Coordinates of C-alpha atoms and ligand atoms in Angstrom, one line a residue:
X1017 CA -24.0 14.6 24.6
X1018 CA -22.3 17.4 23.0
X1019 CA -18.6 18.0 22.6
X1020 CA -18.2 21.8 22.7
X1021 CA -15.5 23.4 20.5
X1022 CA -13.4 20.4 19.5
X1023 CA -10.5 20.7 16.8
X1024 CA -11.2 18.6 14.2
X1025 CA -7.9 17.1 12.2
X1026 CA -7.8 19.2 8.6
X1027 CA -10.5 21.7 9.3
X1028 CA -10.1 25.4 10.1
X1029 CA -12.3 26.6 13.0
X1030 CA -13.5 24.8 16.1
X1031 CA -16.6 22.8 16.3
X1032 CA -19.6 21.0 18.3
X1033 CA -20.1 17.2 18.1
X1034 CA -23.3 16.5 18.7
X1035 CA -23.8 12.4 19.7
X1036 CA -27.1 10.5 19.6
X1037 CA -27.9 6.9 20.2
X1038 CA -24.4 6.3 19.1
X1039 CA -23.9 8.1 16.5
X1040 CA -22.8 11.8 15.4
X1041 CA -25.8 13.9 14.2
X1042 CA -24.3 16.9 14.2
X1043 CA -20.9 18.9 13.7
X1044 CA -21.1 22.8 13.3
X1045 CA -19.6 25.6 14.5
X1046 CA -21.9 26.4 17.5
X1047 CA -24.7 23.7 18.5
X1048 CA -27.2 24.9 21.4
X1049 CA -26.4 22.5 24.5
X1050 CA -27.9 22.3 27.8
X1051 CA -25.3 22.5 31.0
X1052 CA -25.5 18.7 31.5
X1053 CA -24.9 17.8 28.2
X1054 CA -22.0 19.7 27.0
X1055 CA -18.2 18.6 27.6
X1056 CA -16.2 22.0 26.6
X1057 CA -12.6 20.7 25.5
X1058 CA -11.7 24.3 24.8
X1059 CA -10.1 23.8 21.1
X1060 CA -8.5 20.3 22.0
X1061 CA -8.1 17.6 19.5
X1062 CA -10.6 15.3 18.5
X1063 CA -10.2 12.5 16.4
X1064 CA -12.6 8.8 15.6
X1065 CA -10.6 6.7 17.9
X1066 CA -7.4 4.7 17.3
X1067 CA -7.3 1.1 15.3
X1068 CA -4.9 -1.0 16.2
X1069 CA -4.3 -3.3 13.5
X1070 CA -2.0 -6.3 14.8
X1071 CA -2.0 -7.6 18.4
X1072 CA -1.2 -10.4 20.7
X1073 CA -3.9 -10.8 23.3
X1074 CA -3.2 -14.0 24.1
X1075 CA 0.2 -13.5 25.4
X1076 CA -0.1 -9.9 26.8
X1077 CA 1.1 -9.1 30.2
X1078 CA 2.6 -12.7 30.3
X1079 CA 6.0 -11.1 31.1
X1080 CA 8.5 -13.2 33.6
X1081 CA 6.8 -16.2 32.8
X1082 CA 8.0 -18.8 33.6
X1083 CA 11.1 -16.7 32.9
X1084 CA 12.3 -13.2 31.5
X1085 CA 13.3 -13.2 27.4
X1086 CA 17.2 -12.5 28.2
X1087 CA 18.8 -12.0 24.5
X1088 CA 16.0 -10.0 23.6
X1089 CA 15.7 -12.0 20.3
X1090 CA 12.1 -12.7 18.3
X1091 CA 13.5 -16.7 18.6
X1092 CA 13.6 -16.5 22.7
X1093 CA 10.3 -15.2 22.5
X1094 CA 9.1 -17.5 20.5
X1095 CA 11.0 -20.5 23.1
X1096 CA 8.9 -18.8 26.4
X1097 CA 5.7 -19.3 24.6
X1098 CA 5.6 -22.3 23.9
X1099 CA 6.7 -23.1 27.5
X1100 CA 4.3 -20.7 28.8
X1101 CA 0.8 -21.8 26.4
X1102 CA 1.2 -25.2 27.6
X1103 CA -0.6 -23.9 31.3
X1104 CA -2.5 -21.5 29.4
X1105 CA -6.8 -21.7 30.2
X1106 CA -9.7 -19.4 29.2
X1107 CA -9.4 -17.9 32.5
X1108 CA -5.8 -16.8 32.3
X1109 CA -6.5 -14.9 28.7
X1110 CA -9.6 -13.2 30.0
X1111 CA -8.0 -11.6 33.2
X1112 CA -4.8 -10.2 31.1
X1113 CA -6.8 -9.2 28.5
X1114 CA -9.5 -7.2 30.5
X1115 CA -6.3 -5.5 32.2
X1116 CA -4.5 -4.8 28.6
X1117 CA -7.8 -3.4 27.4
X1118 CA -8.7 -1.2 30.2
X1119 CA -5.2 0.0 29.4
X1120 CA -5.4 0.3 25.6
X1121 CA -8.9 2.0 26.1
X1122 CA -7.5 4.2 28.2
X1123 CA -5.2 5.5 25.7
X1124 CA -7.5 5.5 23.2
X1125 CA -7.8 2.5 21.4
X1126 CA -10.9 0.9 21.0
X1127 CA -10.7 -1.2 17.5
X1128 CA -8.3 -3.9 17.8
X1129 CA -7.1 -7.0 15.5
X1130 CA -5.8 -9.3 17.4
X1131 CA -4.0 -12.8 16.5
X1132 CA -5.3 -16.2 18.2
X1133 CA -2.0 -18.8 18.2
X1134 CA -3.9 -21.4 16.5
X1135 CA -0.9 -24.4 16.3
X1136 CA -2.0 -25.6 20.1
X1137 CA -3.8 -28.7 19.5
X1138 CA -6.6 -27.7 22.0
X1139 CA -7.2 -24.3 20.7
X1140 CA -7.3 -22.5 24.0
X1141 CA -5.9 -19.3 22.9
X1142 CA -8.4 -19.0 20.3
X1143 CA -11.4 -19.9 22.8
X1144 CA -10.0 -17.4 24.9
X1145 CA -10.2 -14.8 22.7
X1146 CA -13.8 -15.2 21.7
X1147 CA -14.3 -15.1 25.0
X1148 CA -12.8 -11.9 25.4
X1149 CA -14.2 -10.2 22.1
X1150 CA -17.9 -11.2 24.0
X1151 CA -16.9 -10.0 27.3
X1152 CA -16.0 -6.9 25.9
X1153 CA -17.5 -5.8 23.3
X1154 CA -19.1 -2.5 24.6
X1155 CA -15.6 -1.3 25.3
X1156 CA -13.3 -3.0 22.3
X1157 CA -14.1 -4.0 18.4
X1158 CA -12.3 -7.0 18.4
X1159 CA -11.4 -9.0 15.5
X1160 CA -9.8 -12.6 16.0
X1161 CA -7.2 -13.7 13.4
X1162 CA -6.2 -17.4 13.0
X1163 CA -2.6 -17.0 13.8
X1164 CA -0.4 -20.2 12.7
X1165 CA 3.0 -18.9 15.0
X1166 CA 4.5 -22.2 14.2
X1167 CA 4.3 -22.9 10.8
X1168 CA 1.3 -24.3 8.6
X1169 CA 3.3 -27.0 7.3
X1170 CA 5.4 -27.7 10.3
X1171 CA 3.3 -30.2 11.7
X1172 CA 0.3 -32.2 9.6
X1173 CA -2.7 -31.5 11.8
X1174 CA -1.7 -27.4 12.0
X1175 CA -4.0 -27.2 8.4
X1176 CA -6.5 -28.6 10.5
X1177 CA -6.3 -26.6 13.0
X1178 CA -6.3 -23.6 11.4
X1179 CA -9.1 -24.3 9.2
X1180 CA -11.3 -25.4 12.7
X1181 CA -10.4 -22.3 14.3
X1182 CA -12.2 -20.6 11.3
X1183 CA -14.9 -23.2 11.7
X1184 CA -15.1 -21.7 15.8
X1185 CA -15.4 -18.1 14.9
X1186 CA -11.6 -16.6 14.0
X1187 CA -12.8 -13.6 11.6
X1188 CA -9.5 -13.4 9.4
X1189 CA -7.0 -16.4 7.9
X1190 CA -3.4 -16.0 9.1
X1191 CA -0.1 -17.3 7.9
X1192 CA 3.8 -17.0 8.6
X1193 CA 5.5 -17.9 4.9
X1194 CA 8.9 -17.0 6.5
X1195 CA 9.2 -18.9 9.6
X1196 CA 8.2 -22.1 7.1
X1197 CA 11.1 -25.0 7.0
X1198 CA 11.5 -24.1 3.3
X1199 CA 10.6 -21.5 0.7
X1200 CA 8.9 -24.2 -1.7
X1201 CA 6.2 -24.8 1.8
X1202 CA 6.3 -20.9 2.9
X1203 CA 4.8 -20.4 -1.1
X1204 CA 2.3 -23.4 -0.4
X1205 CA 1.6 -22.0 3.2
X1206 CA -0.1 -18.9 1.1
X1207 CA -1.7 -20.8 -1.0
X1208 CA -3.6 -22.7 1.9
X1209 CA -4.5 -19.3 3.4
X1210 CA -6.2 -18.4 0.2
X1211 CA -8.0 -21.4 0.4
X1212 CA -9.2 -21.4 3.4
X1213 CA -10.0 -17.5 3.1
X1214 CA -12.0 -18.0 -0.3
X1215 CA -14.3 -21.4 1.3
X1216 CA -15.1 -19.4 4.3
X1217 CA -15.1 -15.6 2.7
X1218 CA -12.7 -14.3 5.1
X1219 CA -10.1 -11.7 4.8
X1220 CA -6.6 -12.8 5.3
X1221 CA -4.4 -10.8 7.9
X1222 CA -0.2 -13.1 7.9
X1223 CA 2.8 -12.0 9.6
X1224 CA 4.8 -11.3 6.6
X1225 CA 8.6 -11.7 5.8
X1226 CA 9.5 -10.8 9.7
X1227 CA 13.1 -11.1 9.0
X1228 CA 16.3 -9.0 8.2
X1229 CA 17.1 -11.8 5.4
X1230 CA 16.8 -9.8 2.4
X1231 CA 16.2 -13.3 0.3
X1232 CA 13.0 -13.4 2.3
X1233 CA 10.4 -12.7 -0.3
X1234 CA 7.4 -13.9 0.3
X1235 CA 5.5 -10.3 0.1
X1236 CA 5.4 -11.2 -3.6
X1237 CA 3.9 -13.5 -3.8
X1238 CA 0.9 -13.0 -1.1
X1239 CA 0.6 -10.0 -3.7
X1240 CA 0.6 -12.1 -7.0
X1241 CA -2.1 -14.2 -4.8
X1242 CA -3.9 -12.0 -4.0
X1243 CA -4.5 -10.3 -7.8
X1244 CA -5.1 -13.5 -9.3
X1245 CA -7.9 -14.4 -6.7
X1246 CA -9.2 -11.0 -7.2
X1247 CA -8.5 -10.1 -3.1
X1248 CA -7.6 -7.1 -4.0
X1249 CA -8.2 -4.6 -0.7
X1250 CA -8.7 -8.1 1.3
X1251 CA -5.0 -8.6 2.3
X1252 CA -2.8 -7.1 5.4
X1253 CA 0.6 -8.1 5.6
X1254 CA 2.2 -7.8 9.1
X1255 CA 5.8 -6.4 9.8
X1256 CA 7.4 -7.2 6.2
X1257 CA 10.9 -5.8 8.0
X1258 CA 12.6 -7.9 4.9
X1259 CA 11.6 -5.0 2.8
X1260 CA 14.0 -2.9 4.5
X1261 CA 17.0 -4.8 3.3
X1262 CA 15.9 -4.9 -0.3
X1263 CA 17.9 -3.2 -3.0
X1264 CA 15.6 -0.4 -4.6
X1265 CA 15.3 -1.7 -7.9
X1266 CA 13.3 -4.9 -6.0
X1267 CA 11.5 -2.5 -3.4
X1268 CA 10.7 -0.9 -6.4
X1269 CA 8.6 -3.2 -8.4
X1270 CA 7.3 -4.5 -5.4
X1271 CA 5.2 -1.3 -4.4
X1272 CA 3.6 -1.2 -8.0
X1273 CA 2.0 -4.9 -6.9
X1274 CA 1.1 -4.1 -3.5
X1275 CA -0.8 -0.8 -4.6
X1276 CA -2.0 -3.0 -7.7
X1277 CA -3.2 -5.8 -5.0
X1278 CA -4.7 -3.2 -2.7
X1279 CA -2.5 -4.5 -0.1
X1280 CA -2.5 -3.0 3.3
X1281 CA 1.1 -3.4 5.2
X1282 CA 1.0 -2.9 9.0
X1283 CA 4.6 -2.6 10.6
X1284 CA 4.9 -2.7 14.2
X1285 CA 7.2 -0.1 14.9
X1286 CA 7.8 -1.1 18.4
X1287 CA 8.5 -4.5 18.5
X1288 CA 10.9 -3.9 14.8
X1289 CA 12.9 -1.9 15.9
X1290 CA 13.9 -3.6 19.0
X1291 CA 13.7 -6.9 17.3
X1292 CA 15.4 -6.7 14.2
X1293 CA 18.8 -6.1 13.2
X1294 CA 19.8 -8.2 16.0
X1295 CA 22.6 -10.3 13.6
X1296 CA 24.1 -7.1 12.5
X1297 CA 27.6 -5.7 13.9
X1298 CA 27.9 -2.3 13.3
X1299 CA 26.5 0.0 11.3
X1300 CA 23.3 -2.0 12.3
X1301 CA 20.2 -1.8 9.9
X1302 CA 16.7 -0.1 11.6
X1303 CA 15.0 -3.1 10.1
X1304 CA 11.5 -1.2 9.7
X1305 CA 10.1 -1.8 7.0
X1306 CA 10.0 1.4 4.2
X1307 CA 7.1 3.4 5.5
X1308 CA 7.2 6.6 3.8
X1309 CA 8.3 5.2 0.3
X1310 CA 5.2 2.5 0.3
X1311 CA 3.3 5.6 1.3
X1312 CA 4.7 8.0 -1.6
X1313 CA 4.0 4.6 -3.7
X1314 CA 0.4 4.9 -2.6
X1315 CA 0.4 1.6 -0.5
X1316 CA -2.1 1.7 2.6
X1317 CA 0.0 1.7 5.6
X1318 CA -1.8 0.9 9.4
X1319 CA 0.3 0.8 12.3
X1320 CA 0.0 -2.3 15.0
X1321 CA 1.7 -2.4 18.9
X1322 CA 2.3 -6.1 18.6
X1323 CA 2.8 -6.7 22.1
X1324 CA 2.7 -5.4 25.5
X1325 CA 5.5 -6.6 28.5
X1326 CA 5.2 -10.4 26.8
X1327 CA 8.3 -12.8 26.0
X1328 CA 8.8 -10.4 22.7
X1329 CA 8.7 -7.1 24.3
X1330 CA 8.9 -6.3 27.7
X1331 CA 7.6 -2.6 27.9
X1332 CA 4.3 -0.9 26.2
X1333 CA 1.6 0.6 27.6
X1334 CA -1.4 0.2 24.9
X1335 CA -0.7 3.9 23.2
X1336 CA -0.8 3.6 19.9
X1337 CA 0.2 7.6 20.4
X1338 CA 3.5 6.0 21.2
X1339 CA 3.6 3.1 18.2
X1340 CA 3.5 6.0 16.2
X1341 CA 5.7 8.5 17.9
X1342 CA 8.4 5.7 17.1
X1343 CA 7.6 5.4 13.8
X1344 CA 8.0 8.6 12.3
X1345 CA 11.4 8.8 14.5
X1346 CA 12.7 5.5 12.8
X1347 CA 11.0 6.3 9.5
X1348 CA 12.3 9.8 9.7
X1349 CA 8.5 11.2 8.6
X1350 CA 9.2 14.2 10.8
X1351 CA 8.8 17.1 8.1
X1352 CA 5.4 19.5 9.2
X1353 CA 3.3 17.8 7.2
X1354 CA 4.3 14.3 7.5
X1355 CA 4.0 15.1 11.3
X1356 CA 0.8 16.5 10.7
X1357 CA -0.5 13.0 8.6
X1358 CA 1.1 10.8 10.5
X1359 CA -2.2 10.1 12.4
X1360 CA -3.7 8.4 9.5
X1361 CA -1.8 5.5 10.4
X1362 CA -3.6 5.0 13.6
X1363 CA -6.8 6.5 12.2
X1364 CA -7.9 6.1 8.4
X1365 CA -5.6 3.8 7.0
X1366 CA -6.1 1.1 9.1
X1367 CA -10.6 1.8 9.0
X1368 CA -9.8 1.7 5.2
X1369 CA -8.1 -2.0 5.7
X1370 CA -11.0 -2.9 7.8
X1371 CA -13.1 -1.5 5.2
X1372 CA -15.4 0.7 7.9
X1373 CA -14.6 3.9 6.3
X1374 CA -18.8 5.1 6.2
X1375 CA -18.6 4.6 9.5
X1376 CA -15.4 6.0 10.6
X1377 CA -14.5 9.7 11.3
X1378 CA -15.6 12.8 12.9
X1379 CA -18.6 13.6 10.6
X1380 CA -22.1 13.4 10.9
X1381 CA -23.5 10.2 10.1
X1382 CA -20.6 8.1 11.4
X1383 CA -20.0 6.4 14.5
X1384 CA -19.5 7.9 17.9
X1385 CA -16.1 6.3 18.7
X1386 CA -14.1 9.4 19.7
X1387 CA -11.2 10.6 21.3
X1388 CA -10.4 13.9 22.8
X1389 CA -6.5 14.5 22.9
X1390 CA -5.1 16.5 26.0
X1391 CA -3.6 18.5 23.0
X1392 CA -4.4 21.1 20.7
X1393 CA -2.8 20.0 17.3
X1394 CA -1.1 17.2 16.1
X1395 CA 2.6 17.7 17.0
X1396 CA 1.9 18.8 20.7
X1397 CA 0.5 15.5 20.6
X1398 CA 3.0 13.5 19.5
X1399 CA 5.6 15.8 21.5
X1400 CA 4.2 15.4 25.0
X1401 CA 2.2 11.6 24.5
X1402 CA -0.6 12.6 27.2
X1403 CA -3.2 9.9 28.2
X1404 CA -6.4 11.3 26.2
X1405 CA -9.0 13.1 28.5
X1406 CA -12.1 11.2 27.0
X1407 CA -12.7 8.3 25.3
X1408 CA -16.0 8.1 23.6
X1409 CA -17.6 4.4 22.7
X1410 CA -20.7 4.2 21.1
X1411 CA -21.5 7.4 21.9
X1412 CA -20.4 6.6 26.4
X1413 CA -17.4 7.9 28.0
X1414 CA -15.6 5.2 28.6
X1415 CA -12.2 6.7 29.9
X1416 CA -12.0 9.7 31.2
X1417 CA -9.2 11.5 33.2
X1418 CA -8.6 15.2 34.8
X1419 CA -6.7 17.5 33.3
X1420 CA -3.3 17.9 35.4
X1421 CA -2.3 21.3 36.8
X1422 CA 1.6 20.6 37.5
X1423 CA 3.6 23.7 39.3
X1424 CA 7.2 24.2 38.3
X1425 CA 9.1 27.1 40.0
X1426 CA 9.4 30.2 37.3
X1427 CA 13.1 31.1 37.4
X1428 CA 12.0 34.8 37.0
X1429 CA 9.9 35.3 39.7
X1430 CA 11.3 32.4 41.8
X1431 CA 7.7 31.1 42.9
X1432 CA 5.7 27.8 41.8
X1433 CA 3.7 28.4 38.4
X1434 CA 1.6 26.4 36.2
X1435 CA 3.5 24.7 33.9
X1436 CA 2.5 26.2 30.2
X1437 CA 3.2 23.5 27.2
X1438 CA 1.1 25.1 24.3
X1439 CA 4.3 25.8 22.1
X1440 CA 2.5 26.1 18.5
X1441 CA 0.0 29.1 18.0
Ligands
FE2_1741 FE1 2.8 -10.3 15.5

């Protein structure tokens, strides 16, 4: 297959993508293609595909059930699940996940890491979702992380349990310091997750200070963790919305550790901002966490969706096109060229956290996981959040869709024309 005169993010010039056996072999200005084997995209985007760094697979598409999340809060959310996972099976996860894949894939995504609840004594969520990254794995790079949503020292055998999920096949060691009963266990809740990571040599992915408490600082100390077991580049910390409420002094000294710890932090855009900031009258805080300034600190920053229509958040369609067009809103990254990098988020930043960077871009030698944007740069794009019109797996189409004519009456000469949304020369 060859991809004839694709735009390629930071290059000058259009090129052709030439795919074999998986894998790009070729990009250069004009590559000789037969008929049959050339998709023109006529100066269209192309980019590796998007990585979603934190998901909920095991609750996706659960919404209404048993009932709808009312107040809108993370701790109603939190009450449906555990009603709902009681009924949960194998069965259940592997139909809504199929569905929210198709969906994601379709938008572009095909790298996901996705948490497993892991503090159900029968595991089911987590056998689930092996079962899911095994169905799927032509379409999706899944990675299963051991997710303790209630607490690891909540209950005694949730240790256990986490450590046996490990033992079953979860790739990375999760952890929620926050949500612990007290400070002194959310400290000794990291520690465990460092053990456990070290014994089995796995990375460690935790939800992170998910709170508008600005005493929440658990961040720290995952990053003073992580440097003195030399994890350094090992370590993603989810949604770390604390950090927002921080006085600058503390935010401060805190970058220097995380880009000293090699710390990746993944905010969830999405699911923050309708999440957080729910205790505050007005003027109410945005509750992201500081995306720009880790960035001007040099701290890796990936972008996750979180959920999709589950008891935490009942919309989402599995674009991480539109994770991001919120976060450079709520960020306020909207200057040319922070517009214009903003895809790292969904692209680079979070292969560098997965550490597949030699295998990651459009370049020869890398993998053929692509995605052609209905767009022509980078702020089109994000303006007009089209469904991509190819998506590329190891070196297949695996979603494709026409490209829309739509007719809108021209007010000049008062007769239907096709509608014309290239803005940027
Ligand atoms: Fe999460």
């Amino acid at each position: 297959m060859i991809i004839k005169k694709a735009k390629i993010r930071g290059r000058d010039g259009l090129f052709d993508i030439k795919i074999e056996n998986g894998m790009i072999v070729e990009v250069a200005p004009h590559i000789a293609a037969r008929g049959d084997e050339a998709i023109d995209v006529d100066g269209r985007l192309v980019m590796p595909t998007f990585i979603d760094m934190h998901f909920h697979l095991d609750s996706v598409l659960t919404i209404g059930e048993p009932r709808f999340n009312q107040s809108g809060t993370l701790l109603e959310g939190i009450e449906i699940w555990s009603e709902y996972k009681k009924k949960l099976t194998i069965e259940d996860i592997v139909n809504r996940s199929r569905k929210a894949l198709m969906l994601m894939v379709s938008y572009g995504t095909t790298r996901i890491r996705t948490h497993a609840d892991v503090t159900e004594k029968n595991l089911t969520t987590l056998k689930g979702l092996l079962e899911v990254k095994r169905l799927f794995k032509d379409l999706v790079d899944i990675q299963i992380t051991a997710f303790p949503q209630d607490g690891i020292l909540t209950e005694l055998e949730n240790i256990e349990l986490l450590e046996k999920a490990i033992e079953l096949g979860a790739d990375n060691v999760g952890m929620i310091p926050h949500l612990e009963y007290t400070r002194e266990d959310g400290v000794k809740s990291i520690e465990i997750a460092f053990e456990i990571a070290k014994k089995y040599d796995r990375d460690i992915d935790g939800h992170v200070d998910e709170t508008d408490d600005e005493q929440s600082r658990f961040l720290e100390v995952v990053a003073a963790k992580t440097i003195k077991e030399g994890y350094m580049g090992r370590v993603t910390a989810g949604h770390t919305t604390a950090m927002h409420s921080y006085n600058d002094a503390y935010a401060d000294k805190l970058y220097r550790i995380l880009r000293k710890a090699e710390i990746t932090i993944v905010p969830n855009p999405l699911i923050n901002i309708h999440l957080q900031g729910r205790y505050d009258r007005y003027p109410k805080r945005r509750g992201l966490t500081r995306i720009k300034e880790l960035l001007m600190n040099g701290v890796n920053v990936a972008l996750g969706h979180d959920c999709i229509m589950d008891p935490w958040y009942p919309l989402g369609r599995g674009d991480m096109m539109q994770v991001l067009f919120m976060a450079v809103h709520v960020a306020q990254m909207m200057g040319y060229n922070e517009l214009i990098r903003s895809f790292d988020l969904i692209t680079v930043n979070a292969a560098k956290a997965l550490r597949i960077e030699s295998m990651y871009g459009v370049d020869k030698g890398k993998k053929a996981d692509l995605v052609v944007l209905d767009a022509f740069n980078e702020i089109e794009a994000l303006a007009y959040l089209k469904r991509p019109l190819y998506v590329i797996k190891n070196g297949m189409i695996v979603s494709e869709r026409n490209i829309e004519e739509v007719k809108v009456v021209d007010p000049v000469s008062r007769k239907p024309a096709v509608l014309d949304e290239r803005v940027l020369k």
